[in-house]
XYZ file of C-alpha atoms in Angstrom:
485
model
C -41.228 -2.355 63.643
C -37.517 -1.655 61.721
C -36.857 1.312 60.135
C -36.359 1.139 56.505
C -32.473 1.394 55.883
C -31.079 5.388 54.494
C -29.277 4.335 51.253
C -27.407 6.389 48.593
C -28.754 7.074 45.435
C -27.329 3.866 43.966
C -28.909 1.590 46.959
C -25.937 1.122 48.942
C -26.803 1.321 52.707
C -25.722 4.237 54.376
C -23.665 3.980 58.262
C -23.501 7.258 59.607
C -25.386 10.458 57.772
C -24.032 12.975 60.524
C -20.475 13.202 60.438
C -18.497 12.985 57.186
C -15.480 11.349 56.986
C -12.254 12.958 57.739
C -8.258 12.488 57.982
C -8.429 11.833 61.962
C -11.039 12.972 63.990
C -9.625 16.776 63.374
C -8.055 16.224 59.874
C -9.288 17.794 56.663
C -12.307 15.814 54.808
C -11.514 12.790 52.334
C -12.715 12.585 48.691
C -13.597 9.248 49.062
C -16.482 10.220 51.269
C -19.351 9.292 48.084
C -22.171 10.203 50.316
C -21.002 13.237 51.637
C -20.340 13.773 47.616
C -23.559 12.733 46.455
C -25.404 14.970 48.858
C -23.781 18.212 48.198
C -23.703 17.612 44.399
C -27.517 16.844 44.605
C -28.027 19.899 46.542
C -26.426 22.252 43.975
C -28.321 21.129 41.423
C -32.105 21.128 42.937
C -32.782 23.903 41.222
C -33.684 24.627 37.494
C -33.773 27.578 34.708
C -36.714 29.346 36.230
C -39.358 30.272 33.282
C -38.741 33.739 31.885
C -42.277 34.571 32.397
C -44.938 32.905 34.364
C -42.066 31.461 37.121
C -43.971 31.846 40.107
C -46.853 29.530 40.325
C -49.297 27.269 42.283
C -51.170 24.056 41.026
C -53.190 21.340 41.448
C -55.303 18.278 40.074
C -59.248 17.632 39.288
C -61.198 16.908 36.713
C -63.569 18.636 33.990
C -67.216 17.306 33.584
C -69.092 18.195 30.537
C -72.353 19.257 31.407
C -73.830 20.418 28.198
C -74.024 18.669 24.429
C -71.374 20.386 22.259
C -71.087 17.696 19.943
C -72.879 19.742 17.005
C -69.027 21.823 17.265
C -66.856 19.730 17.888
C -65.713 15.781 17.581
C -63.379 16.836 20.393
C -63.572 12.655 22.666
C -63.311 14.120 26.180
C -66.318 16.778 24.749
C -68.443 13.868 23.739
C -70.874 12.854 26.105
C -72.693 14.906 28.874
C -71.725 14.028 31.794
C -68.098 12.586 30.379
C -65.104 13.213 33.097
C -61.374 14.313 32.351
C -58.548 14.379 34.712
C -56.998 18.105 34.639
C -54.195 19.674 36.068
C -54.265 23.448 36.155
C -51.611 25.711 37.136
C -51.954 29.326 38.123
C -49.081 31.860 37.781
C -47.926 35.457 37.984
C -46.318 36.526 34.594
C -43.974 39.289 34.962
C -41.978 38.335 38.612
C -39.748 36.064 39.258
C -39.807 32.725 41.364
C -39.389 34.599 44.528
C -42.078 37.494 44.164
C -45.525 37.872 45.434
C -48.671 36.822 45.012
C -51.010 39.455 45.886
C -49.342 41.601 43.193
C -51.000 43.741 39.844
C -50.217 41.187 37.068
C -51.751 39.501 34.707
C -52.391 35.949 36.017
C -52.040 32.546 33.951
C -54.320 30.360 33.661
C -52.779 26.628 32.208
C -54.990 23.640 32.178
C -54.281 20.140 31.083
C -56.620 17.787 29.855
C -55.458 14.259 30.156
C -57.535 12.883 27.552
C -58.552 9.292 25.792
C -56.736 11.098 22.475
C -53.661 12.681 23.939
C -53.372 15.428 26.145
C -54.638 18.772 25.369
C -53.158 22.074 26.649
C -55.131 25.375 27.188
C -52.746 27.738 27.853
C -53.927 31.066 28.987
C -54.496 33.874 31.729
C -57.150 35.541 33.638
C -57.580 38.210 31.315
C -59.537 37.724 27.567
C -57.147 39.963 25.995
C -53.521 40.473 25.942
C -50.857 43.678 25.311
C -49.245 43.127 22.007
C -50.999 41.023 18.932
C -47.795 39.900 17.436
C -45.434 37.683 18.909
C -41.953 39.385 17.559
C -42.903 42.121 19.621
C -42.833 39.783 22.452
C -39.354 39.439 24.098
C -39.277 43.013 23.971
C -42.434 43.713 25.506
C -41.320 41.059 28.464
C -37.730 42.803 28.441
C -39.177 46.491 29.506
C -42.050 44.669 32.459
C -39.222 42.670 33.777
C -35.983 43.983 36.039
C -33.737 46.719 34.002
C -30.325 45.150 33.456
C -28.313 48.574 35.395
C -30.975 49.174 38.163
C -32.039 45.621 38.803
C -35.519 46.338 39.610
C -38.533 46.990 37.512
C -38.839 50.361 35.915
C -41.509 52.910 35.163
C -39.546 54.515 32.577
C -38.978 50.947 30.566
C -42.690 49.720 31.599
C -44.577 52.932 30.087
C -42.397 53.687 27.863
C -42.749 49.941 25.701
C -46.830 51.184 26.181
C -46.442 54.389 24.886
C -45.085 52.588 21.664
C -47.899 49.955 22.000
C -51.133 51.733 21.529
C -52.948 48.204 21.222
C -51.956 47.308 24.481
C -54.639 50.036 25.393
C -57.137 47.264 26.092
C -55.430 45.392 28.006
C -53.692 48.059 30.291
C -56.833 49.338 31.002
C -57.918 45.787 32.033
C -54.289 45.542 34.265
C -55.248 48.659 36.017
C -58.359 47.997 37.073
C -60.312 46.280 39.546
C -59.444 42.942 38.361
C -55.132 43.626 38.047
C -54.690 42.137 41.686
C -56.828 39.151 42.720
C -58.074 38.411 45.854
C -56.752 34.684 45.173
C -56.748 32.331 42.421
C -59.674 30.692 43.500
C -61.922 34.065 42.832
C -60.727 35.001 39.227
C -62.331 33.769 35.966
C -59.905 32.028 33.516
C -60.003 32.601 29.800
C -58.446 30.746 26.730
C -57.562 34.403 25.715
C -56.578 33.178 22.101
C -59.127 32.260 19.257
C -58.712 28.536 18.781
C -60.917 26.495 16.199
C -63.333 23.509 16.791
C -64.235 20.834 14.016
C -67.099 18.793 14.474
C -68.166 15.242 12.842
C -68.762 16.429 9.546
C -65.617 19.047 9.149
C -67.597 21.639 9.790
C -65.661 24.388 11.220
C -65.530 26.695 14.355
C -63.552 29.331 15.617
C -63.962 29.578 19.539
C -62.790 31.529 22.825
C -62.889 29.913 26.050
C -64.140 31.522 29.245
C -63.996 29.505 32.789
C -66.203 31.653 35.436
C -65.591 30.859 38.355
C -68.082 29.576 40.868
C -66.638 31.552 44.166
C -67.168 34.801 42.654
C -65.136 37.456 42.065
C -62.822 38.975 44.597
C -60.095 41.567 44.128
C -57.733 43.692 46.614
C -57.156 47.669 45.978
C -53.534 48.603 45.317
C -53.106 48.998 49.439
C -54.781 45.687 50.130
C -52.811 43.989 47.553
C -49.064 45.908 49.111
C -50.226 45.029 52.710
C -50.766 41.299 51.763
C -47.811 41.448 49.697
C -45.848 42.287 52.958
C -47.313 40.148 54.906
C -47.615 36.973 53.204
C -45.669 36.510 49.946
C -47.250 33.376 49.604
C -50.388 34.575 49.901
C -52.470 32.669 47.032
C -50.589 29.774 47.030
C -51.638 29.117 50.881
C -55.268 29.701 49.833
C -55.628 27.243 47.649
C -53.347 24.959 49.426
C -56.117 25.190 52.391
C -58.563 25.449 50.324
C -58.502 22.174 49.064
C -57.358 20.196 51.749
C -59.990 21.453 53.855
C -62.375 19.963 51.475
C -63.309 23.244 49.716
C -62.779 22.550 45.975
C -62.753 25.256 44.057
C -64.799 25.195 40.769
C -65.484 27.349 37.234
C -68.061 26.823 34.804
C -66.771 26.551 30.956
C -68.634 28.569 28.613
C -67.989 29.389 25.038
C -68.018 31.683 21.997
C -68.222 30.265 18.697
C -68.135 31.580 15.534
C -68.737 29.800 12.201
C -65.465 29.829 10.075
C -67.276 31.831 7.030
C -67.954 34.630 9.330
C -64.611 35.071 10.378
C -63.433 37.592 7.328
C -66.474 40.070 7.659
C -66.869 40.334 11.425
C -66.131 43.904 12.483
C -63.153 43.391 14.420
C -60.458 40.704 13.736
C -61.884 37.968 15.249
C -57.725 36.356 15.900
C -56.194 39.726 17.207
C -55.316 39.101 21.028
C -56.217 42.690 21.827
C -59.910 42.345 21.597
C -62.348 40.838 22.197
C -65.571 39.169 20.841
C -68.926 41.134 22.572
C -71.139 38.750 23.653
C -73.933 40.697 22.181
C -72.457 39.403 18.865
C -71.688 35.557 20.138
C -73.268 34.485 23.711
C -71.580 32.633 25.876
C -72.418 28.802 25.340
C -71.934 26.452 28.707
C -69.364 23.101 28.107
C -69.086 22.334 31.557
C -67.597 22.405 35.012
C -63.778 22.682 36.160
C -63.530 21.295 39.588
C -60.191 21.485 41.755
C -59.665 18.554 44.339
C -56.124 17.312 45.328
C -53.139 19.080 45.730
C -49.774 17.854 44.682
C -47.581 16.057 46.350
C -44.281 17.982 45.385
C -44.687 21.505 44.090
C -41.054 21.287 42.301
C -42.132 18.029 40.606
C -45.662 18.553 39.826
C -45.792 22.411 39.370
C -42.783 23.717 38.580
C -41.958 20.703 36.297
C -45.094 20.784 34.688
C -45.201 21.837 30.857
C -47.654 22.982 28.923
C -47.489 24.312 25.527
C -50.624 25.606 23.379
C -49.184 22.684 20.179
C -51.047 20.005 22.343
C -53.863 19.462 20.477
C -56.370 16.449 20.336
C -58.905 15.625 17.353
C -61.686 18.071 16.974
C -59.768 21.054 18.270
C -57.069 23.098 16.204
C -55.104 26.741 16.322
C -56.187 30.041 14.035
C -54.733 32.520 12.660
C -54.092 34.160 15.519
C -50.649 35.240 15.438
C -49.582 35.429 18.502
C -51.226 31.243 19.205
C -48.842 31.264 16.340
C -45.831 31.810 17.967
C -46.350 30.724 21.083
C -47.299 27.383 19.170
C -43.336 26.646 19.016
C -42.161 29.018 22.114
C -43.875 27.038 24.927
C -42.709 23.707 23.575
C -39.172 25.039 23.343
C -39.190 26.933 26.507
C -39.815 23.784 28.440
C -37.296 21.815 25.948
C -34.607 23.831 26.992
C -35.683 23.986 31.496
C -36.610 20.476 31.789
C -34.917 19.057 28.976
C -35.896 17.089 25.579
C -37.744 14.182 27.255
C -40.092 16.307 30.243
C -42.894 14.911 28.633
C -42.013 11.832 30.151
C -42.006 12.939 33.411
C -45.538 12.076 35.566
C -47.542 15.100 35.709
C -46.734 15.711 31.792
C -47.275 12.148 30.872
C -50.322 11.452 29.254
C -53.143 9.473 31.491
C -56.129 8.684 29.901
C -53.654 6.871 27.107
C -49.775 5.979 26.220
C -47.651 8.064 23.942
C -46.407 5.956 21.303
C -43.942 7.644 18.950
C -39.941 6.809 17.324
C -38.701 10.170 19.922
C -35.742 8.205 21.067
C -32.491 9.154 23.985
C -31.830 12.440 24.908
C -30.630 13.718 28.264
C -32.835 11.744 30.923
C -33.972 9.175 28.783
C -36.211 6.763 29.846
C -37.543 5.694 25.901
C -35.656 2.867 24.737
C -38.797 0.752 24.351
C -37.178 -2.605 24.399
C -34.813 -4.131 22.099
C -37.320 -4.813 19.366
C -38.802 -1.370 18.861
C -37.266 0.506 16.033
C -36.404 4.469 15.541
C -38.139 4.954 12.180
C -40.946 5.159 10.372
C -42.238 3.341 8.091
C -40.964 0.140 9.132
C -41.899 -3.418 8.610
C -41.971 -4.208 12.800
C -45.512 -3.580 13.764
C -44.538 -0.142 15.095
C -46.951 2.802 15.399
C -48.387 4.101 11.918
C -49.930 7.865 11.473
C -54.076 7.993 11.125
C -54.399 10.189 8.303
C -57.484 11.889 9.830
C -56.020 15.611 10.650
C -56.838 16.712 14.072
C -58.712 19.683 12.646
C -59.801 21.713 9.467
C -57.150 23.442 7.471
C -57.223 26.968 7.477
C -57.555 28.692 4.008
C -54.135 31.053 3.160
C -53.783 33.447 0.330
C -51.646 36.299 -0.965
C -47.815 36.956 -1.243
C -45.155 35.592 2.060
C -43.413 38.374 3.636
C -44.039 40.580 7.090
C -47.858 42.401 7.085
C -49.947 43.814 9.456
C -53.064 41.947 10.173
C -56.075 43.079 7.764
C -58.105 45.574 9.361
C -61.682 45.073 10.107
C -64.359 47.977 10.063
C -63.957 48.220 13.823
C -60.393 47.760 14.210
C -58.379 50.648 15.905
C -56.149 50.612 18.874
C -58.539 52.411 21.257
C -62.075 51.353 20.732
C -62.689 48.615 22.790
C -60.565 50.172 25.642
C -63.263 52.666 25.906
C -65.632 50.303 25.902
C -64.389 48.931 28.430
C -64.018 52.219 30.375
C -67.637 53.115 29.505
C -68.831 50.164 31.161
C -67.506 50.475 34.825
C -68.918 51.819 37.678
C -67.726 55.561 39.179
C -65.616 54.176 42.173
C -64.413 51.547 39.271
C -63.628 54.813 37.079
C -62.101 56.297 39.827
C -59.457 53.273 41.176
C -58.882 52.631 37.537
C -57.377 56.614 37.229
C -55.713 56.185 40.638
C -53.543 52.726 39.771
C -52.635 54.092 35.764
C -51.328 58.240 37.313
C -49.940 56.398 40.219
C -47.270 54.445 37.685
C -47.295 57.348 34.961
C -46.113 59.627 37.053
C -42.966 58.447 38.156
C -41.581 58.016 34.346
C -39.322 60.575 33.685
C -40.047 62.067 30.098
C -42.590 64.059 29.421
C -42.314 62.828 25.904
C -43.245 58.985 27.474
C -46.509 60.595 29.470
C -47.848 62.483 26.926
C -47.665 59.543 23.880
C -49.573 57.081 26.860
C -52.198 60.147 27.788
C -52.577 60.142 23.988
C -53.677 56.636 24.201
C -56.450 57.152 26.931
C -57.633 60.245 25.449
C -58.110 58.152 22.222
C -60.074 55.744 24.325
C -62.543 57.999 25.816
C -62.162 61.709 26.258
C -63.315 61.720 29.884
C -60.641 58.875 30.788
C -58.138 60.739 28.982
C -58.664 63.882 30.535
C -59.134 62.351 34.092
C -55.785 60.208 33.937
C -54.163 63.483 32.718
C -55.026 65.550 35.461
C -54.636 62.928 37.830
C -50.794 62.533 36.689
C -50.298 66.013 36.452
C -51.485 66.561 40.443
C -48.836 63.847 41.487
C -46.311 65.451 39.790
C -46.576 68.491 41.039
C -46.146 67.371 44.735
């Protein structure tokens, strides 16, 4: 049987692919060696803008089943039917390292799926926590600016990191959250995902929805202690990544469960805590979890750099039946995802495979760009309207419009009865377990304590102290032994 014949990228066959050409068999190389060219120009460009946040991450495909009618919610097509299958592709993800950190690390953890749907493909963008630090996306850069690597130093500080928190008393929440049990997974296959944002379903009849997603997963939870987490760290940097890797192609396909809390639209204004603020979230006391259906991993990629670190998502992709809130920080990541992955892979990366729709064909005038692959013959036109058959909008909006009123310029949210900074981080306190209680004190004085100011320390003790008394006065002490070692 013949080999298949090494080319260069333009097809021309290639003679010898171990020895470049050179002046004499000791001279100096040529320029007109084009393969020797190619190669090393190729090679200096395999690389591309990491993402800011979320850069180190792991991926694969499978498909969601809907197991349960939600049709009375939503006119959502790939929700319609019990028993209805979607293609997904869902990537997992550190947030705060770099490409080259660790897994096993405490950090929040994203959670980005992609349904390839009959209507277009539909985005969920979110992490493995149900709340978030900050509720308003201006405050974002500079919130990711003091978690990531100080611009002197080079490294992560605990002056910048506290220090953002002790002028973010609503990150409360989800600090307390980060610190816990739950801040370093055992692997991505034995963490729940959550839509984190509120998002809004429309059903049949316009009737409309506002809704948080929650994927449980079926494996169970599993988490490592701060010294399990730094010994796997050590060990194996690619610690979750090789789990799931295995994992699946050992036949062992990971699975979640979708549930759902929905809230009719008129309820929204009077509920007691601001039903589209990131930093809380909805009891289930008040709105039980509803069951969708099930989220089933199966086949890995075939090339992490194309399929995982290529692949885009951005929270914009909607589909009918399924729109954004008010939620102001869906609100801003509703442009900063899409332009994120404008400016890494480029104006046309939703061409590439793994963000291409499936289930249907894009057909829109988006024309050229760098890495275009859109001409769409010589007969398709660049405009709309036109008078050449060409693609013509519905007129059916994908969702219900939200109601505005009041004056433009830059206001807090409106507060609820129940809004404050600090309430449902005591809640949250309140409801673990006494070794829980006591890891949770451990990981927050084990970070406090090396900040520097005393001015820093006391504003974040504030913040616990507000949350509960007891977890205030416990982290206190706690920080106030290390120091004085």
């Amino acid at each position: 049987m013949s080999k298949r014949v090494l080319t260069t990228e333009s097809g021309a066959p290639v003679a010898d692919n171990q020895n470049s050409a050179s002046a004499g068999a000791g001279g100096p190389l040529l320029l007109q060696d084009q393969h020797l060219l190619e190669k090393l120009a190729r090679f200096n460009r395999e690389r591309i803008p990491e993402r800011v946040v979320h850069a180190r991450g792991s991926g694969a495909y499978g498909h969601f089943e809907v197991t349960d009618d939600v049709t009375g919610f939503t006119h959502a097509d790939f929700l319609s039917a019990v028993g209805k299958r979607t293609e997904v592709f869902l990537r997992f993800s550190t947030v705060a390292d770099s490409l080259g950190g660790a897994d096993a690390v405490r950090d929040p953890r994203g959670f980005a799926l992609k349904f390839y749907t009959a209507e277009g493909n539909y985005d969920l963008v979110g992490n493995n926590t149900p709340v978030f630090f900050i509720k308003d996306p201006i405050k974002f850069p500079d919130f990711i600016h003091s978690q990531k690597r100080d611009p002197f130093t080079g490294r992560q500080e605990a002056d910048n990191v506290w220090d953002f928190w002790a002028h973010a008393p609503e990150a409360t929440h989800q600090v307390t959250w980060l610190m816990g049990d739950r801040g370093i997974p055992a692997s991505y296959r034995h963490m729940n995902g959550y839509g984190s944002h509120t998002y809004q379903w429309t059903n049949a009849d316009g009737e409309a929805f506002f809704v948080k997603y929650h994927f449980k997963t079926n494996q169970g939870i599993r988490c490592l202690s701060a010294e399990q987490g730094a010994e796997l760290a050590g060990k194996d940097p690619n610690s979750h990544q090789t789990d799931l890797l295995q994992a699946i192609e050992r036949g062992v396909h990971p699975s979640w469960t979708l549930y759902v809390q929905l809230m009719p639209a008129a309820e929204a204004a009077d509920y007691r805590f601001n039903p589209f603020d990131l930093t809380k979230v909805w009891p289930h006391k008040d709105y039980p979890l509803q069951r969708v259906g099930r989220l089933v991993l199966d086949r890995n990629p075939d090339n992490v750099f194309a399929e995982v670190e290529q692949a885009a998502f951005s929270p914009n992709n909607f589909v009918p039946g399924i729109g954004p809130s008010p939620d102001k920080m869906l609100q801003g990541r509703l442009f900063a995802y899409a332009d994120a992955h404008r400016y890494r892979l480029g104006v046309n990366h939703t061409l590439l495979a793994v963000n291409a729709p499936k289930a249907t064909t894009a057909q829109n005038y988006g024309r050229d760009g760098f890495m275009a692959t859109n001409s769409q013959g010589r007969q398709a036109k660049n405009y709309e309207p036109n008078s050449y058959d060409g693609p013509v909008e519905t007129g059916r909006p994908l969702s219900a419009p939200l109601a505005v009123t009041g004056h433009t310029g830059t206001h807090e949210a409106p507060l609820h009865t129940k809004d404050d900074h600090f309430f449902q981080a005591g809640e949250l306190y309140r409801l673990m377990s006494a070794d829980e209680k006591s890891r949770l004190i451990a990981n927050i004085a084990g970070g406090l304590s090396q900040v520097s100011r005393d001015d820093v320390i006391e504003k974040n003790l504030a913040h616990f102290h507000a949350a509960d008394p007891e977890y205030g006065k416990r982290v206190e002490e706690a920080v106030r032994a290390l120091r004085e070692d």
